[in-house]
Tab-separated table of C-alpha atoms in Angstrom:
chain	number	residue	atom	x	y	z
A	1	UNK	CA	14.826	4.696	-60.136
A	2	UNK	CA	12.208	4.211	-57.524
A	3	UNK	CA	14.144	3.283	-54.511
A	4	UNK	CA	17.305	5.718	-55.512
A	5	UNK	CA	14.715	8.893	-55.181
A	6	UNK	CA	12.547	7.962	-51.883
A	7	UNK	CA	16.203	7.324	-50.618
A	8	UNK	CA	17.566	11.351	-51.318
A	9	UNK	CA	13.821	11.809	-50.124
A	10	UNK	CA	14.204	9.916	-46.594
A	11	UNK	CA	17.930	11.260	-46.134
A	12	UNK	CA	16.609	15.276	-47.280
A	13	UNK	CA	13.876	14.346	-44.470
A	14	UNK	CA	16.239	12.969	-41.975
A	15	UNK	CA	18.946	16.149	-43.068
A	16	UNK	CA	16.091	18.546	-42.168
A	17	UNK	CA	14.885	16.701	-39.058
A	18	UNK	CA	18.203	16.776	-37.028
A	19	UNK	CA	18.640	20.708	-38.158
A	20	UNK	CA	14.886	21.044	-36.798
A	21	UNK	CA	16.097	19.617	-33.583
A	22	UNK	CA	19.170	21.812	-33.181
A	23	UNK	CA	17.428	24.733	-33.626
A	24	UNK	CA	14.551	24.181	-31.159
A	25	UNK	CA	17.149	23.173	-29.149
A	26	UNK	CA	18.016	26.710	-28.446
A	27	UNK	CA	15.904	29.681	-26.406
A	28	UNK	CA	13.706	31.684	-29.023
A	29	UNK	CA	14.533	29.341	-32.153
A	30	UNK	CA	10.884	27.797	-32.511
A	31	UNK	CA	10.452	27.739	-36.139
A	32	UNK	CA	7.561	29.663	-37.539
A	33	UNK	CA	4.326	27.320	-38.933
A	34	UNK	CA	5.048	26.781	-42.617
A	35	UNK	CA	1.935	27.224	-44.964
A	36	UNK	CA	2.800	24.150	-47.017
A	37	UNK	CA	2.218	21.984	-44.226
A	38	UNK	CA	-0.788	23.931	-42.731
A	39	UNK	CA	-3.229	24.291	-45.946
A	40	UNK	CA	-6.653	22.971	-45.670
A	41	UNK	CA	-7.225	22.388	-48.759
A	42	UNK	CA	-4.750	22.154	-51.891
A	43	UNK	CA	-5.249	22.505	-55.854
A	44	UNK	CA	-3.042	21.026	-58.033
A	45	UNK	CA	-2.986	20.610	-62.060
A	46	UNK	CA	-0.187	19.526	-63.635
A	47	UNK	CA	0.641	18.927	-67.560
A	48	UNK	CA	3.756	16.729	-68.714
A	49	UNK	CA	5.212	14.538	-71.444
A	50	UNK	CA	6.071	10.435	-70.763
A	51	UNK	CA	7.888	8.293	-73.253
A	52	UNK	CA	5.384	5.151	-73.211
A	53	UNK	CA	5.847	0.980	-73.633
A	54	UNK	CA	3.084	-0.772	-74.390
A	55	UNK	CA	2.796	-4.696	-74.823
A	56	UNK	CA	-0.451	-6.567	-75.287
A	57	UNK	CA	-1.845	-10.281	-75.815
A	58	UNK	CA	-5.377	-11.300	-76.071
A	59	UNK	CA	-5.750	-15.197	-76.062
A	60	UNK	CA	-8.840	-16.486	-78.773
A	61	UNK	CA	-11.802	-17.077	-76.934
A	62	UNK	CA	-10.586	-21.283	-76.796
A	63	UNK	CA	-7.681	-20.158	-75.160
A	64	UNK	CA	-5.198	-20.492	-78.277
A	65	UNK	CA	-2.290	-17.898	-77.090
A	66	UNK	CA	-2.124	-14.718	-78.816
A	67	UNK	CA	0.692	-12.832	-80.082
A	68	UNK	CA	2.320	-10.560	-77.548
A	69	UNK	CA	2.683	-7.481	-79.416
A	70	UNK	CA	4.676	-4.489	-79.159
A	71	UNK	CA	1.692	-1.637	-79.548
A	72	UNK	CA	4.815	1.309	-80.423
A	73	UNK	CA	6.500	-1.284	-82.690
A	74	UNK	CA	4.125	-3.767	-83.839
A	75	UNK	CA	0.901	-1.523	-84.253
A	76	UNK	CA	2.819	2.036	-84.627
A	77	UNK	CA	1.303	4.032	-81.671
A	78	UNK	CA	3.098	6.921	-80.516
A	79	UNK	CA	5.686	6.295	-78.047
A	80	UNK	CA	5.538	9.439	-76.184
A	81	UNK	CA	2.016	11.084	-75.324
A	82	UNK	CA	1.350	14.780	-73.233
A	83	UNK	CA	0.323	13.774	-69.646
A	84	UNK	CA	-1.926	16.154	-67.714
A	85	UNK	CA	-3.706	15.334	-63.957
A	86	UNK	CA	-5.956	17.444	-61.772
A	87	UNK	CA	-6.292	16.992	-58.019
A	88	UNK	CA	-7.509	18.249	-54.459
A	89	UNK	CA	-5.894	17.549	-51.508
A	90	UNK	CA	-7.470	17.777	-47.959
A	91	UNK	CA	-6.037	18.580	-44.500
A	92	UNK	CA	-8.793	17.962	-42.077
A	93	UNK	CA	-6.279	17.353	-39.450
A	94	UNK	CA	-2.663	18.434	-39.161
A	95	UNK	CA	-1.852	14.417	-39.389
A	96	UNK	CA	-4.683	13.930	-41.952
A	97	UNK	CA	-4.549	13.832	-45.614
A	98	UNK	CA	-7.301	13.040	-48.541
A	99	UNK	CA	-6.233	12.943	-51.295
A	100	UNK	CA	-7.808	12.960	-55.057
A	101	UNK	CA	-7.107	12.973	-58.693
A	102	UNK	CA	-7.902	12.577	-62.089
A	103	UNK	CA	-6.306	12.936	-65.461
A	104	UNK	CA	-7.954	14.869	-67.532
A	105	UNK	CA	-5.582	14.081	-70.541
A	106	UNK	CA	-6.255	10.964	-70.854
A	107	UNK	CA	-3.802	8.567	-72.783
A	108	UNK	CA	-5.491	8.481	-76.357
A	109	UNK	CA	-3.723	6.888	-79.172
A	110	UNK	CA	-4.635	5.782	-82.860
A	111	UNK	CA	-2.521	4.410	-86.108
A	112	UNK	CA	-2.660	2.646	-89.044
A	113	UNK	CA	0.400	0.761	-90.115
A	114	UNK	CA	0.935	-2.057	-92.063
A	115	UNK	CA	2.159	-5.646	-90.518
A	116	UNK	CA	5.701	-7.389	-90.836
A	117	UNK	CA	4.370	-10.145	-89.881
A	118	UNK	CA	0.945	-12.410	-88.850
A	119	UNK	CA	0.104	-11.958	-85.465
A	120	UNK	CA	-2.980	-13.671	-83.840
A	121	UNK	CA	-5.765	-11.148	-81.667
A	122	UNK	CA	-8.087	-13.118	-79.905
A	123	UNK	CA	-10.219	-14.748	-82.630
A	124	UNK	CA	-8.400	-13.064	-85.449
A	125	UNK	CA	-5.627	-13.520	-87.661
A	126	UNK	CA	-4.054	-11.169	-89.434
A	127	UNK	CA	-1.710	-11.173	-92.061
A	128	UNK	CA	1.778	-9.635	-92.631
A	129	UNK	CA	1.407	-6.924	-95.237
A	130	UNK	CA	-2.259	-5.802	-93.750
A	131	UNK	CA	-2.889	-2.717	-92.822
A	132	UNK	CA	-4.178	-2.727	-88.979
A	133	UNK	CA	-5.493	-0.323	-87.397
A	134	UNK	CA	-5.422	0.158	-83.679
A	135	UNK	CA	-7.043	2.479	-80.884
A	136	UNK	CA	-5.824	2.366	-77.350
A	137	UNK	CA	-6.666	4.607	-74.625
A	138	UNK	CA	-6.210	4.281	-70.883
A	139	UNK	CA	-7.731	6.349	-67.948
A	140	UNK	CA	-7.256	7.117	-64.667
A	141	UNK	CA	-8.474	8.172	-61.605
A	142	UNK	CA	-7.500	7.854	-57.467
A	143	UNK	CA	-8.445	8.295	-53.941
A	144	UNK	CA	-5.888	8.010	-51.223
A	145	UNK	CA	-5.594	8.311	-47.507
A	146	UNK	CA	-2.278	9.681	-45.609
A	147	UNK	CA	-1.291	9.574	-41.929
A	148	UNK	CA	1.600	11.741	-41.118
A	149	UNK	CA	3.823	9.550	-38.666
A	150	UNK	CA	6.674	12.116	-38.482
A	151	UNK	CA	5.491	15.809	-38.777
A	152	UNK	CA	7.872	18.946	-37.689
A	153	UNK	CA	7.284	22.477	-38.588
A	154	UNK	CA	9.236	22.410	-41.802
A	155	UNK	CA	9.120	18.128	-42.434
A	156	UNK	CA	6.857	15.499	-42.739
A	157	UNK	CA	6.549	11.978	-44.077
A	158	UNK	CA	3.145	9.483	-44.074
A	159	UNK	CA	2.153	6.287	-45.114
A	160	UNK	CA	-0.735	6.110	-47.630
A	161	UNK	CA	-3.998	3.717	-48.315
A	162	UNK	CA	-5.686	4.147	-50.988
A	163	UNK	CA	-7.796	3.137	-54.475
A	164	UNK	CA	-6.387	3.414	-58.228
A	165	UNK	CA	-9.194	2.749	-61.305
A	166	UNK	CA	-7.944	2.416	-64.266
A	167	UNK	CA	-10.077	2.252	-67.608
A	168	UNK	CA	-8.953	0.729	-70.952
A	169	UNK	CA	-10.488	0.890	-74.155
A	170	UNK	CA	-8.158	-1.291	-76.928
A	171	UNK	CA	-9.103	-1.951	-80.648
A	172	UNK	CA	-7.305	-3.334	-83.359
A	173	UNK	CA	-8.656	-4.167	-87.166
A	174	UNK	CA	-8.114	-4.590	-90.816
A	175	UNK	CA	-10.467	-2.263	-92.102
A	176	UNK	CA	-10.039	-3.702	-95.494
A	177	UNK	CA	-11.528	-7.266	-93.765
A	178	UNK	CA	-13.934	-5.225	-91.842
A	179	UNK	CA	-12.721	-7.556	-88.937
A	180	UNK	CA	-11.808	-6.352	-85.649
A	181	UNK	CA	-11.246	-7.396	-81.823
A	182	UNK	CA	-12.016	-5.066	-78.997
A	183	UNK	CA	-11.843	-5.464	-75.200
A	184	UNK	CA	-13.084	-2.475	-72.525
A	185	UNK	CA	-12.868	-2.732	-68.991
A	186	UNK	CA	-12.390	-0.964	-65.819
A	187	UNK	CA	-10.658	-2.084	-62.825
A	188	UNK	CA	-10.046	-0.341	-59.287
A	189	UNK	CA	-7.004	-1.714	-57.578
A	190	UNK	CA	-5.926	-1.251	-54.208
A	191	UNK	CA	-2.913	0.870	-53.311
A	192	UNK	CA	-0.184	1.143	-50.474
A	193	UNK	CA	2.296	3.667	-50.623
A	194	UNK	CA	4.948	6.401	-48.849
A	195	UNK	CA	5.038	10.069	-49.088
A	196	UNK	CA	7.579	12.351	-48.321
A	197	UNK	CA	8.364	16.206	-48.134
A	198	UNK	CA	10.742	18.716	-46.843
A	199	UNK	CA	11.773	22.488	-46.746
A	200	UNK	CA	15.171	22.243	-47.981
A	201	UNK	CA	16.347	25.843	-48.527
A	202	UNK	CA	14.540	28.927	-47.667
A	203	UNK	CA	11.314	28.697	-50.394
A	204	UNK	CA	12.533	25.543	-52.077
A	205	UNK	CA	11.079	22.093	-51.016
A	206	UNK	CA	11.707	18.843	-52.222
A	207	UNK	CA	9.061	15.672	-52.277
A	208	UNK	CA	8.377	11.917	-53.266
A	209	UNK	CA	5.741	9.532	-53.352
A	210	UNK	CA	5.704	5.850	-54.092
A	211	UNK	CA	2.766	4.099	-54.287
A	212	UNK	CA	2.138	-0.305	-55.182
A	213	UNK	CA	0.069	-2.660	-54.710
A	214	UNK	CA	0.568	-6.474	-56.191
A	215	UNK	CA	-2.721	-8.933	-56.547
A	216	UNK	CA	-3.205	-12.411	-57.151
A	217	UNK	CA	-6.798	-13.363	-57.125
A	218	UNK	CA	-9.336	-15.621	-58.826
A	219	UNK	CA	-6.901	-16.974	-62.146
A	220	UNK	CA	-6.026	-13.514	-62.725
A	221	UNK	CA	-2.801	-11.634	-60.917
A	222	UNK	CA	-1.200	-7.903	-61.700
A	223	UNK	CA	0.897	-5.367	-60.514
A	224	UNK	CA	0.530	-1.337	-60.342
A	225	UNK	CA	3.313	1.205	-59.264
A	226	UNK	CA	3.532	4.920	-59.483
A	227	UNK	CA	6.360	7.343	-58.246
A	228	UNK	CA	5.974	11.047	-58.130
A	229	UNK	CA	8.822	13.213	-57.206
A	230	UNK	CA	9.633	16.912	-57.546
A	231	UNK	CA	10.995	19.881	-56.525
A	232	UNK	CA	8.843	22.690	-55.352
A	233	UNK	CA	9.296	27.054	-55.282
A	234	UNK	CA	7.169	28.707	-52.998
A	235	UNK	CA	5.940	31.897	-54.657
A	236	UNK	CA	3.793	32.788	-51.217
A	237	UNK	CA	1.793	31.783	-48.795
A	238	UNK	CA	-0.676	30.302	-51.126
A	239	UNK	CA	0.892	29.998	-54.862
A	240	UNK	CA	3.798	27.374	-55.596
A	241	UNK	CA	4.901	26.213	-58.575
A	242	UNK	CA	7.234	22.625	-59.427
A	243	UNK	CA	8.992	20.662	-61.235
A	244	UNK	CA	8.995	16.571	-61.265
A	245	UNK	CA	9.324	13.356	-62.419
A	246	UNK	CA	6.711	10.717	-62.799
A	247	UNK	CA	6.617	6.717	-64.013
A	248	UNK	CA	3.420	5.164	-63.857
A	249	UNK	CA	3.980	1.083	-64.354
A	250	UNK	CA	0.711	-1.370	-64.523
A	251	UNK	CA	1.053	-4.608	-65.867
A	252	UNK	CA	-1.420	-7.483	-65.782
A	253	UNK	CA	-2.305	-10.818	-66.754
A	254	UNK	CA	-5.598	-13.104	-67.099
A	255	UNK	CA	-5.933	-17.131	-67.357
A	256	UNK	CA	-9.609	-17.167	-66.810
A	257	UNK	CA	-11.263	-19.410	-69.405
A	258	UNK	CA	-12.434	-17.358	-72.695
A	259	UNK	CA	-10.519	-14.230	-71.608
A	260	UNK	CA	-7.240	-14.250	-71.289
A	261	UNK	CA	-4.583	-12.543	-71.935
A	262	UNK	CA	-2.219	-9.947	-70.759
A	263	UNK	CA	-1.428	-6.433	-70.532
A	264	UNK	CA	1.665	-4.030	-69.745
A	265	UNK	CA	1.747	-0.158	-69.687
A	266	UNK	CA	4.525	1.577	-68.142
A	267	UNK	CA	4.825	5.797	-68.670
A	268	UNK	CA	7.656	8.159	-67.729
A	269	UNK	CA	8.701	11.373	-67.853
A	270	UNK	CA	8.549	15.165	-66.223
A	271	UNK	CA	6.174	17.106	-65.515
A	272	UNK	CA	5.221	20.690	-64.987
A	273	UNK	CA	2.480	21.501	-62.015
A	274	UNK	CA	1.112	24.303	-60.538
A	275	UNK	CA	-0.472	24.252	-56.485
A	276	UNK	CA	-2.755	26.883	-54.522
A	277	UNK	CA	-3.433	26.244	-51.021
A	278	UNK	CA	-5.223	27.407	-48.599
């Protein structure tokens, strides 16, 4: 999916580009500055819905392998969850971009089902035919920079640098035991990444980002990748209004002595956002 939209994205860019350099080609035809590409300073909250896959493993603290489990399937957490994000983005320059966010929905899910099987958590075993019950939730924020390497009046695209932290919380326990295993951490991960954005048709624009980032470090290696693409209506010079597509992908795995495991959580859907610049 990833590499089919930044594709339509590069071509819409390189589409708009060569009509760009018709036009100034001839006396009087200078395009007028276009806001989108001239605010200072942009808000942006969006809301969506993703269809989620979760799959966990928490090795027992003498590195006995846990059960990988299936946390829609296995443990009966909702496979789709509402989405929503808040950001700024800066323009100090016309080149320059800051960029910041946060999601203020936070993924948040809880249930209680009852096993079809024994499955091992870390130090714990439970039994098919237990009730379990399990609490996940996952948030996250970022901080990215952009340099605009192609710009035009109605075009630009930039390569990105920037910092993704994302915060687990994950539970799961037989109440009826009163046993449980839980494991909490937070970890900021490097990100590199590609952004793209054009005026297609007189208020309609159309944009993409992809950002990634792979580590291997100290026993321990993962992988985090995020696309964002939409379409976008200009109301006016300040107001805009889209609609897009977002998959958010982490997945990661530990073999340091006493806590290992591993850890995949992958998101997708649309989503609805709203933008004032100025």
């Amino acid at each position: 999916m990833a590499p089919g939209l930044l594709t339509a994205g590069l071509l819409a860019i390189a589409a708009s580009a060569a009509a760009q350099a018709q036009a100034q080609g001839r006396p009087g035809s200078e395009p007028a500055p276009d806001p989108v590409f001239d605010h200072t300073i942009t808000l942006e909250a969006s809301i969506g819905y993703g269809s989620t896959d979760t799959r966990v493993r928490l090795d027992a603290s003498d590195g006995t392998p846990g059960t990988v489990l299936d946390a829609e399937g296995d443990l009966g957490l909702d496979s789709g969850e509402m989405t929503g994000w808040v950001g700024v983005i800066l323009r100090p320059r016309p080149r320059h971009r800051i960029r910041a966010g946060l999601n203020y929905l936070a993924s948040d899910r809880r249930a209680r089902q009852a096993l079809e099987e024994d499955i091992r958590v870390g130090d714990e075993i439970y039994v098919a035919g237990e009730e379990v019950e399990s609490h996940l939730r996952l948030r996250t924020w970022s901080v990215a920079y952009a340099y605009s390497f192609l710009r035009m009046p109605r075009a630009e695209a930039a390569f990105s640098l920037g910092v993704t932290s994302i915060g687990a919380y994950a539970k799961a326990g037989v109440p009826a035991r009163a046993v449980s295993e839980t494991e909490e951490r937070s970890v900021p991960a490097p990100q590199v990444g590609v952004e793209v954005a054009a005026r297609v048709w007189r208020d309609w624009y159309a944009e993409a980002r992809y950002q990634y980032v792979k580590v291997n470090a100290s026993g321990s290696s993962g992988r985090l990748s995020q696309l964002d693409a939409g379409v976008v209506f200009q109301f006016d010079r300040n107001i805009s209004v889209g609609l897009g597509y977002s998959s958010f992908d982490v997945d990661v795995e530990s073999n340091d002595p006493g806590d290992s495991g591993t850890f995949r959580y992958k998101t997708q859907g649309p989503r609805l956002f709203l933008r004032a610049g100025f």
